[in-house]
Short mmCIF file of C-alpha atoms in Angstrom, two decimals:
data_model
loop_
_atom_site.label_atom_id
_atom_site.label_comp_id
_atom_site.label_asym_id
_atom_site.label_seq_id
_atom_site.Cartn_x
_atom_site.Cartn_y
_atom_site.Cartn_z
CA UNK U 13 0.00 0.00 0.00
CA UNK U 14 2.81 2.40 0.91
CA UNK U 15 4.71 1.57 -2.25
CA UNK U 16 1.61 2.32 -4.37
CA UNK U 17 1.20 5.65 -2.57
CA UNK U 18 4.81 6.61 -3.28
CA UNK U 19 4.41 5.49 -6.91
CA UNK U 20 1.32 7.67 -7.36
CA UNK U 21 3.11 10.60 -5.71
CA UNK U 22 6.07 10.15 -8.06
CA UNK U 23 3.83 10.04 -11.14
CA UNK U 24 1.92 13.13 -9.98
CA UNK U 25 5.16 15.05 -9.38
CA UNK U 26 6.45 14.06 -12.81
CA UNK U 27 3.24 15.19 -14.53
CA UNK U 28 3.21 18.54 -12.69
CA UNK U 29 6.88 19.12 -13.55
CA UNK U 30 6.21 18.25 -17.20
CA UNK U 31 3.24 20.63 -17.40
CA UNK U 32 5.19 23.43 -15.68
CA UNK U 33 8.18 22.99 -17.98
CA UNK U 34 5.91 23.56 -20.97
CA UNK U 35 3.92 26.32 -19.30
CA UNK U 36 6.89 28.56 -18.53
CA UNK U 37 7.78 28.62 -22.23
CA UNK U 38 4.20 29.37 -23.35
CA UNK U 39 3.27 32.96 -24.12
CA UNK U 40 -0.49 33.55 -24.10
CA UNK U 41 -0.11 36.68 -26.27
CA UNK U 42 2.08 34.88 -28.82
CA UNK U 43 1.12 31.20 -28.55
CA UNK U 44 2.93 30.11 -31.72
CA UNK U 45 6.02 32.27 -31.28
CA UNK U 46 9.37 30.47 -31.54
CA UNK U 47 12.75 30.57 -33.24
CA UNK U 48 13.14 27.80 -35.81
CA UNK U 49 16.62 26.72 -36.86
CA UNK U 50 16.61 24.83 -40.16
CA UNK U 51 19.57 22.85 -41.51
CA UNK U 52 19.45 22.17 -45.24
CA UNK U 53 22.10 19.81 -46.61
CA UNK U 54 22.70 21.41 -50.00
CA UNK U 55 25.44 19.12 -51.37
CA UNK U 56 27.79 16.30 -50.48
CA UNK U 57 31.58 16.49 -50.20
CA UNK U 58 33.94 13.47 -49.99
CA UNK U 59 33.75 13.17 -46.18
CA UNK U 60 30.65 15.16 -45.35
CA UNK U 61 28.25 17.83 -46.53
CA UNK U 62 27.66 21.53 -47.09
CA UNK U 63 24.68 22.88 -45.12
CA UNK U 64 22.75 26.12 -45.15
CA UNK U 65 21.57 27.00 -41.63
CA UNK U 66 18.65 29.43 -41.43
CA UNK U 67 17.40 30.92 -38.17
CA UNK U 68 13.89 32.41 -38.42
CA UNK U 69 12.34 34.37 -35.57
CA UNK U 70 8.60 33.69 -35.63
CA UNK U 71 8.05 35.62 -32.41
CA UNK U 72 5.72 38.56 -32.97
CA UNK U 73 7.34 41.04 -30.57
CA UNK U 74 10.53 39.51 -29.16
CA UNK U 75 13.70 40.18 -31.14
CA UNK U 76 17.40 39.49 -30.62
CA UNK U 77 19.30 42.70 -29.99
CA UNK U 78 23.02 43.45 -29.67
CA UNK U 79 25.37 41.71 -29.05
CA UNK U 80 23.35 39.17 -30.99
CA UNK U 81 22.68 35.44 -31.00
CA UNK U 82 25.02 32.62 -30.01
CA UNK U 83 24.22 29.11 -31.28
CA UNK U 84 25.74 25.93 -29.91
CA UNK U 85 25.34 22.17 -30.35
CA UNK U 86 27.10 18.84 -29.82
CA UNK U 87 28.23 16.67 -32.73
CA UNK U 88 26.88 13.13 -32.77
CA UNK U 89 30.17 11.66 -34.06
CA UNK U 90 33.64 13.15 -34.60
CA UNK U 91 32.63 15.84 -37.06
CA UNK U 92 34.68 18.94 -37.80
CA UNK U 93 33.81 22.21 -39.47
CA UNK U 94 36.02 22.66 -42.53
CA UNK U 95 34.85 26.18 -43.31
CA UNK U 96 32.07 28.69 -42.65
CA UNK U 97 30.52 31.58 -44.59
CA UNK U 98 28.40 34.22 -42.86
CA UNK U 99 29.32 33.14 -39.33
CA UNK U 100 32.25 31.81 -37.33
CA UNK U 101 32.99 29.40 -34.52
CA UNK U 102 34.30 31.19 -31.44
CA UNK U 103 36.95 28.52 -30.79
CA UNK U 104 39.01 26.36 -33.15
CA UNK U 105 39.77 23.65 -30.61
CA UNK U 106 42.44 20.97 -30.94
CA UNK U 107 43.10 20.39 -34.66
CA UNK U 108 46.61 18.95 -34.17
CA UNK U 109 45.67 15.70 -35.93
CA UNK U 110 45.34 17.55 -39.22
CA UNK U 111 48.63 18.26 -41.03
CA UNK U 112 47.64 19.95 -44.31
CA UNK U 113 44.07 21.24 -44.43
CA UNK U 114 43.30 22.68 -41.00
CA UNK U 115 39.58 22.78 -40.12
CA UNK U 116 37.83 25.96 -39.06
CA UNK U 117 36.80 24.23 -35.82
CA UNK U 118 37.46 20.82 -34.28
CA UNK U 119 35.33 21.40 -31.19
CA UNK U 120 32.99 18.59 -30.11
CA UNK U 121 30.50 21.24 -29.01
CA UNK U 122 31.12 24.30 -31.22
CA UNK U 123 29.73 27.75 -30.44
CA UNK U 124 28.85 29.90 -33.45
CA UNK U 125 28.21 33.64 -33.75
CA UNK U 126 27.16 35.89 -36.63
CA UNK U 127 29.73 38.00 -38.47
CA UNK U 128 29.71 41.77 -38.06
CA UNK U 129 28.48 44.11 -40.80
CA UNK U 130 31.08 45.17 -43.31
CA UNK U 131 32.97 41.88 -43.69
CA UNK U 132 34.39 41.11 -47.17
CA UNK U 133 31.81 39.93 -49.72
CA UNK U 134 33.46 36.51 -50.09
CA UNK U 135 32.59 35.85 -46.42
CA UNK U 136 28.92 36.77 -46.80
CA UNK U 137 25.72 35.01 -47.80
CA UNK U 138 22.15 36.28 -47.83
CA UNK U 139 20.72 37.27 -44.42
CA UNK U 140 24.08 37.12 -42.67
CA UNK U 141 26.49 39.51 -41.06
CA UNK U 142 24.19 41.66 -38.91
CA UNK U 143 26.12 41.15 -35.70
CA UNK U 144 23.58 38.56 -34.58
CA UNK U 145 20.70 41.04 -34.50
CA UNK U 146 17.41 39.46 -35.59
CA UNK U 147 14.16 41.41 -35.82
CA UNK U 148 10.77 40.21 -34.63
CA UNK U 149 8.29 38.74 -37.09
CA UNK U 150 5.64 41.26 -36.13
CA UNK U 151 7.86 44.27 -36.90
CA UNK U 152 9.53 43.15 -40.12
CA UNK U 153 9.54 39.53 -41.37
CA UNK U 154 12.38 40.30 -43.79
CA UNK U 155 14.62 41.25 -40.84
CA UNK U 156 13.58 38.22 -38.77
CA UNK U 157 15.97 35.85 -40.57
CA UNK U 158 19.66 35.08 -40.07
CA UNK U 159 21.67 32.54 -42.12
CA UNK U 160 25.11 31.01 -42.47
CA UNK U 161 26.74 28.17 -44.39
CA UNK U 162 29.15 25.52 -43.12
CA UNK U 163 31.07 22.61 -44.59
CA UNK U 164 31.09 19.60 -42.26
CA UNK U 165 33.64 16.80 -42.48
CA UNK U 166 34.02 13.30 -40.95
CA UNK U 167 30.24 13.02 -40.85
CA UNK U 168 29.41 10.61 -43.63
CA UNK U 169 28.19 11.67 -47.05
CA UNK U 170 24.75 10.15 -47.42
CA UNK U 171 21.36 10.34 -45.76
CA UNK U 172 22.03 7.02 -44.04
CA UNK U 173 25.43 7.91 -42.56
CA UNK U 174 24.83 11.51 -41.41
CA UNK U 175 23.86 11.82 -37.75
CA UNK U 176 21.93 14.84 -36.55
CA UNK U 177 23.66 17.19 -34.07
CA UNK U 178 22.15 17.28 -30.59
CA UNK U 179 21.92 19.41 -27.42
CA UNK U 180 21.26 22.69 -29.22
CA UNK U 181 21.55 25.90 -27.20
CA UNK U 182 20.61 29.45 -28.17
CA UNK U 183 21.49 32.69 -26.41
CA UNK U 184 19.55 35.65 -27.67
CA UNK U 185 21.68 37.41 -26.43
CA UNK U 186 21.11 36.22 -22.86
CA UNK U 187 19.51 33.14 -21.40
CA UNK U 188 15.86 32.21 -21.75
CA UNK U 189 15.68 29.91 -24.79
CA UNK U 190 15.19 26.16 -24.59
CA UNK U 191 15.76 24.20 -27.80
CA UNK U 192 14.28 20.89 -28.92
CA UNK U 193 16.25 18.01 -30.33
CA UNK U 194 16.84 18.10 -34.08
CA UNK U 195 14.08 16.42 -36.08
CA UNK U 196 14.16 15.21 -39.67
CA UNK U 197 11.55 16.94 -41.85
CA UNK U 198 10.70 16.98 -45.53
CA UNK U 199 13.58 18.45 -47.58
CA UNK U 200 13.23 22.16 -48.27
CA UNK U 201 12.25 23.10 -51.82
CA UNK U 202 13.93 25.99 -53.64
CA UNK U 203 12.49 27.86 -56.62
CA UNK U 204 14.83 29.51 -59.13
CA UNK U 205 14.77 33.29 -59.61
CA UNK U 206 12.81 32.97 -62.85
CA UNK U 207 10.34 30.57 -61.23
CA UNK U 208 10.89 27.85 -63.83
CA UNK U 209 12.96 25.35 -61.89
CA UNK U 210 12.43 23.62 -58.55
CA UNK U 211 15.23 21.96 -56.57
CA UNK U 212 15.38 20.54 -53.07
CA UNK U 213 17.84 19.93 -50.26
CA UNK U 214 19.43 16.50 -49.85
CA UNK U 215 18.03 16.34 -46.34
CA UNK U 216 16.60 18.82 -43.83
CA UNK U 217 16.21 18.91 -40.08
CA UNK U 218 14.61 21.49 -37.77
CA UNK U 219 15.27 22.67 -34.24
CA UNK U 220 12.65 24.73 -32.39
CA UNK U 221 13.65 27.11 -29.59
CA UNK U 222 11.08 28.69 -27.26
CA UNK U 223 11.54 31.52 -24.77
CA UNK U 224 10.77 31.57 -21.05
CA UNK U 225 11.05 34.76 -19.03
CA UNK U 226 11.49 32.67 -15.89
CA UNK U 227 14.64 31.10 -17.34
CA UNK U 228 15.91 34.45 -18.61
CA UNK U 229 15.75 36.31 -15.31
CA UNK U 230 14.49 35.67 -11.81
CA UNK U 231 13.24 39.27 -11.64
CA UNK U 232 11.25 41.41 -14.09
CA UNK U 233 13.22 43.77 -16.31
CA UNK U 234 10.64 46.57 -16.50
CA UNK U 235 7.86 48.11 -14.48
CA UNK U 236 4.75 50.24 -14.97
CA UNK U 237 3.70 53.51 -13.32
CA UNK U 238 0.33 55.24 -13.75
CA UNK U 239 -1.42 58.59 -13.53
CA UNK U 240 -4.63 60.26 -14.72
CA UNK U 241 -6.22 63.65 -15.25
CA UNK U 242 -8.95 62.87 -12.70
CA UNK U 243 -6.59 62.16 -9.79
CA UNK U 244 -3.51 64.11 -8.72
CA UNK U 245 -1.90 60.97 -7.30
CA UNK U 246 0.83 59.33 -9.38
CA UNK U 247 1.10 55.59 -8.83
CA UNK U 248 4.81 54.72 -9.02
CA UNK U 249 6.36 51.39 -9.92
CA UNK U 250 6.28 49.02 -6.95
CA UNK U 251 9.38 49.24 -4.80
CA UNK U 252 12.17 46.90 -5.93
CA UNK U 253 10.06 45.84 -8.93
CA UNK U 254 13.13 44.39 -10.64
CA UNK U 255 14.93 43.29 -7.47
CA UNK U 256 17.26 45.44 -5.45
CA UNK U 257 20.40 43.35 -5.89
CA UNK U 258 22.03 46.23 -7.79
CA UNK U 259 21.06 48.86 -5.21
CA UNK U 260 24.66 49.28 -4.00
CA UNK U 261 26.02 49.67 -7.54
CA UNK U 262 23.52 52.15 -8.97
CA UNK U 263 24.41 55.69 -10.02
CA UNK U 264 23.04 58.91 -8.57
CA UNK U 265 22.66 62.19 -10.42
CA UNK U 266 25.87 63.49 -8.85
CA UNK U 267 27.84 60.56 -10.30
CA UNK U 268 26.73 60.95 -13.93
CA UNK U 269 29.98 62.54 -15.10
CA UNK U 270 32.06 59.67 -13.76
CA UNK U 271 29.69 57.24 -15.48
CA UNK U 272 30.32 58.90 -18.84
CA UNK U 273 34.03 58.28 -18.34
CA UNK U 274 33.44 54.66 -17.41
CA UNK U 275 31.38 54.10 -20.55
CA UNK U 276 34.52 54.56 -22.65
CA UNK U 277 35.89 51.27 -21.32
CA UNK U 278 34.81 47.74 -22.20
CA UNK U 279 35.32 46.23 -18.75
CA UNK U 280 31.80 46.83 -17.38
CA UNK U 281 29.69 43.68 -17.45
CA UNK U 282 27.00 44.10 -14.77
CA UNK U 283 24.05 46.44 -15.53
CA UNK U 284 24.74 50.03 -14.51
CA UNK U 285 21.42 51.56 -13.50
CA UNK U 286 20.28 54.97 -12.38
CA UNK U 287 19.30 54.81 -8.70
CA UNK U 288 15.51 54.49 -8.36
CA UNK U 289 13.13 52.97 -5.86
CA UNK U 290 12.09 50.35 -8.43
CA UNK U 291 15.62 49.53 -9.75
CA UNK U 292 14.38 48.61 -13.22
CA UNK U 293 16.24 49.27 -16.47
CA UNK U 294 12.94 50.27 -18.11
CA UNK U 295 9.89 52.10 -16.78
CA UNK U 296 6.67 52.41 -18.80
CA UNK U 297 4.30 55.19 -17.72
CA UNK U 298 0.62 55.13 -18.69
CA UNK U 299 -1.21 58.46 -18.29
CA UNK U 300 -4.95 58.82 -18.89
CA UNK U 301 -4.75 62.32 -20.36
CA UNK U 302 -8.10 63.54 -21.67
CA UNK U 303 -11.73 62.57 -21.88
CA UNK U 304 -13.88 63.52 -24.88
CA UNK U 305 -17.50 62.78 -25.63
CA UNK U 306 -16.83 59.80 -27.89
CA UNK U 307 -13.09 59.33 -27.43
CA UNK U 308 -10.41 59.31 -24.76
CA UNK U 309 -6.67 59.99 -24.93
CA UNK U 310 -3.67 58.22 -23.38
CA UNK U 311 -0.02 59.22 -23.19
CA UNK U 312 2.65 56.49 -23.00
CA UNK U 313 6.26 57.14 -21.98
CA UNK U 314 9.15 54.66 -21.94
CA UNK U 315 12.21 55.68 -19.90
CA UNK U 316 15.60 53.95 -19.98
CA UNK U 317 17.46 53.88 -16.65
CA UNK U 318 20.34 51.76 -17.99
CA UNK U 319 23.57 53.68 -18.65
CA UNK U 320 25.02 50.84 -20.73
CA UNK U 321 22.31 49.84 -23.21
CA UNK U 322 20.67 51.50 -26.18
CA UNK U 323 17.53 49.48 -26.95
CA UNK U 324 17.40 49.11 -30.74
CA UNK U 325 14.19 48.03 -32.49
CA UNK U 326 12.36 48.04 -29.14
CA UNK U 327 8.79 46.82 -28.83
CA UNK U 328 6.00 47.59 -26.38
CA UNK U 329 3.00 45.27 -26.11
CA UNK U 330 -0.12 46.45 -24.30
CA UNK U 331 -3.21 44.48 -23.36
CA UNK U 332 -6.34 46.57 -22.86
CA UNK U 333 -9.97 45.89 -23.91
CA UNK U 334 -10.29 49.23 -25.76
CA UNK U 335 -7.41 48.42 -28.12
CA UNK U 336 -10.06 46.89 -30.35
CA UNK U 337 -10.89 50.44 -31.45
CA UNK U 338 -7.71 52.50 -31.81
CA UNK U 339 -8.40 55.70 -33.75
CA UNK U 340 -4.94 57.24 -33.99
CA UNK U 341 -1.40 56.68 -32.68
CA UNK U 342 1.15 59.50 -32.63
CA UNK U 343 4.96 59.05 -32.81
CA UNK U 344 4.91 55.22 -32.67
CA UNK U 345 4.08 52.55 -35.21
CA UNK U 346 1.22 50.29 -34.15
CA UNK U 347 0.08 46.82 -35.08
CA UNK U 348 -2.82 44.84 -33.55
CA UNK U 349 -1.94 41.42 -32.19
CA UNK U 350 -4.78 38.94 -32.42
CA UNK U 351 -3.54 35.61 -31.04
CA UNK U 352 -7.10 34.30 -30.78
CA UNK U 353 -10.03 34.96 -33.11
CA UNK U 354 -12.35 35.66 -30.18
CA UNK U 355 -10.33 38.55 -28.70
CA UNK U 356 -8.84 41.78 -30.03
CA UNK U 357 -7.42 43.46 -26.93
CA UNK U 358 -3.66 43.44 -27.58
CA UNK U 359 -1.44 45.70 -29.64
CA UNK U 360 2.25 46.18 -30.37
CA UNK U 361 3.87 49.61 -30.43
CA UNK U 362 7.36 50.20 -31.80
CA UNK U 363 9.57 53.05 -32.99
CA UNK U 364 9.34 54.74 -36.36
CA UNK U 365 12.35 54.05 -38.60
CA UNK U 366 15.02 56.76 -38.45
CA UNK U 367 13.00 58.67 -35.84
CA UNK U 368 12.70 56.86 -32.52
CA UNK U 369 13.38 53.17 -33.18
CA UNK U 370 16.36 53.44 -30.77
CA UNK U 371 15.70 54.06 -27.07
CA UNK U 372 18.94 55.70 -25.96
CA UNK U 373 20.76 54.96 -22.72
CA UNK U 374 19.80 56.69 -19.48
CA UNK U 375 19.99 60.45 -19.65
CA UNK U 376 18.13 63.46 -21.06
CA UNK U 377 17.48 61.64 -24.36
CA UNK U 378 16.76 58.27 -22.79
CA UNK U 379 13.00 58.20 -23.33
CA UNK U 380 10.39 57.90 -26.06
CA UNK U 381 6.76 59.04 -25.90
CA UNK U 382 3.54 58.66 -27.79
CA UNK U 383 -0.14 59.41 -27.46
CA UNK U 384 -3.10 57.42 -28.71
CA UNK U 385 -6.76 58.20 -29.17
CA UNK U 386 -9.30 55.44 -28.58
CA UNK U 387 -12.98 55.42 -29.46
CA UNK U 388 -15.34 54.61 -26.62
CA UNK U 389 -17.69 51.68 -26.54
CA UNK U 390 -20.43 53.11 -24.36
CA UNK U 391 -21.44 49.62 -23.25
CA UNK U 392 -18.09 48.95 -21.61
CA UNK U 393 -16.21 52.24 -21.19
CA UNK U 394 -15.68 53.56 -17.67
CA UNK U 395 -13.05 55.28 -15.57
CA UNK U 396 -14.14 53.33 -12.49
CA UNK U 397 -12.11 50.58 -10.80
CA UNK U 398 -9.00 51.15 -12.88
CA UNK U 399 -10.63 50.09 -16.14
CA UNK U 400 -8.65 52.73 -18.10
CA UNK U 401 -5.31 51.15 -17.21
CA UNK U 402 -3.64 48.21 -19.02
CA UNK U 403 -4.07 44.62 -17.97
CA UNK U 404 -0.52 43.69 -19.03
CA UNK U 405 2.48 45.46 -20.54
CA UNK U 406 5.53 43.83 -22.17
CA UNK U 407 8.76 45.56 -23.14
CA UNK U 408 10.97 43.70 -25.63
CA UNK U 409 8.96 40.57 -24.97
CA UNK U 410 9.32 40.54 -21.17
CA UNK U 411 6.29 41.16 -18.96
CA UNK U 412 6.58 44.26 -16.79
CA UNK U 413 5.74 44.48 -13.10
CA UNK U 414 2.38 46.21 -12.61
CA UNK U 415 1.20 48.10 -9.50
CA UNK U 416 -1.40 46.40 -7.35
CA UNK U 417 -4.97 47.16 -8.50
CA UNK U 418 -5.78 48.87 -5.19
CA UNK U 419 -2.95 51.34 -5.88
CA UNK U 420 -4.30 52.48 -9.26
CA UNK U 421 -5.35 56.17 -9.48
CA UNK U 422 -8.97 56.06 -8.40
CA UNK U 423 -11.91 57.98 -9.79
CA UNK U 424 -13.17 60.39 -7.08
CA UNK U 425 -16.66 59.60 -5.81
CA UNK U 426 -19.47 61.99 -6.67
CA UNK U 427 -19.46 63.76 -3.30
CA UNK U 428 -15.74 64.35 -3.49
CA UNK U 429 -16.04 65.49 -7.10
CA UNK U 430 -18.83 67.94 -6.17
CA UNK U 431 -16.72 69.31 -3.31
CA UNK U 432 -13.82 69.88 -5.72
CA UNK U 433 -16.12 71.56 -8.23
CA UNK U 434 -17.64 73.78 -5.49
CA UNK U 435 -14.25 74.83 -4.16
CA UNK U 436 -13.06 75.58 -7.71
CA UNK U 437 -16.17 77.69 -8.40
CA UNK U 438 -15.76 79.57 -5.11
CA UNK U 439 -12.15 80.35 -5.97
CA UNK U 440 -13.15 81.68 -9.39
CA UNK U 441 -15.87 83.89 -7.86
CA UNK U 442 -13.38 85.25 -5.35
CA UNK U 443 -10.97 86.15 -8.16
CA UNK U 444 -13.77 87.93 -10.03
CA UNK U 445 -14.73 89.93 -6.94
CA UNK U 446 -11.11 90.90 -6.31
CA UNK U 447 -10.78 92.02 -9.92
CA UNK U 448 -13.67 94.45 -9.52
CA UNK U 449 -12.77 95.54 -5.97
#
């Protein structure tokens, strides 16, 4: 009886762990988002093959920013990389067994990075050499692809002798991605430029990598503050929203000049933040600005408190029920996100090219702002109980820490509102009387 109880407990624990492991990598606002790495064997060489590796970011609002992606794997046999185009292995490893032709890398578990822009043309292929930066699918599908080519030796030169690499890892640029094992799929088809000829790869396998914010960081990386025209109280980010582990290493206003000098070096690794009560690199402020008869207006501000990072191609995702009727957005680009046919309450905001697509490091220029006008649905619209504030906000794909609902700027009750109106009217009458005195 005891053994059965322990067996049931073990099975239950295993099932819960399995469900949780999948849940942490599931994004309800982007349920199909992933990075797919496709290996196409394009041709055979005497002891191996030439493969085209294509990394496609199918995530709607999460991109890979500088310093770019890092891809790793473990060879199944004793393979070596003879040469690479469009990327490079970070270490050559021990190639002492080779006397004439020295491989590009002899590592059992190579680590590969993208080449930087501006490399010679004979080292480039299409969609390479962007320093590892990969855009999000929602912003620009053409920028959401990165590719490189490699020649693999000592692997076998047929479909029956080639063994798929294993234990894939992806940094983008930090932790957070978990990759599946490689899986054989139907060979990729290629159509010639004139559309008259179709060819296909010798063999193809895919690896799927999904993101989990829990794996990326134990603390949030952004927070949300709130304010409104109908309440003078500003609701700040919760204290220590992003953890206060860097509290002793933050920078005050008086230390800014010394920080500028430190930024000229390349020895700083830990985040260098402006001292705040929330200690977040990013703060998003949502201000309910104006109320019209059929519309209402919101101002959004994103502030960078990180002295080390310029956020390029940033994204801001907002979930609010009135985003189903956006009338106009100023200063940002906007795209609705509709992960489910039954709901239309989520939108992605991002910078306009050559205007504000870069959120600069902390300082006078370290913020971007926009306003949006939304049309009211009289059946649902209200300023009561915090309805005018977002349900969720994501910056660069990471969910931001929200204030507690009871801390939202509240709508004054009617008695309080009448008292304010009466006091305002009395003050105006007094000014009129003094003017004619």
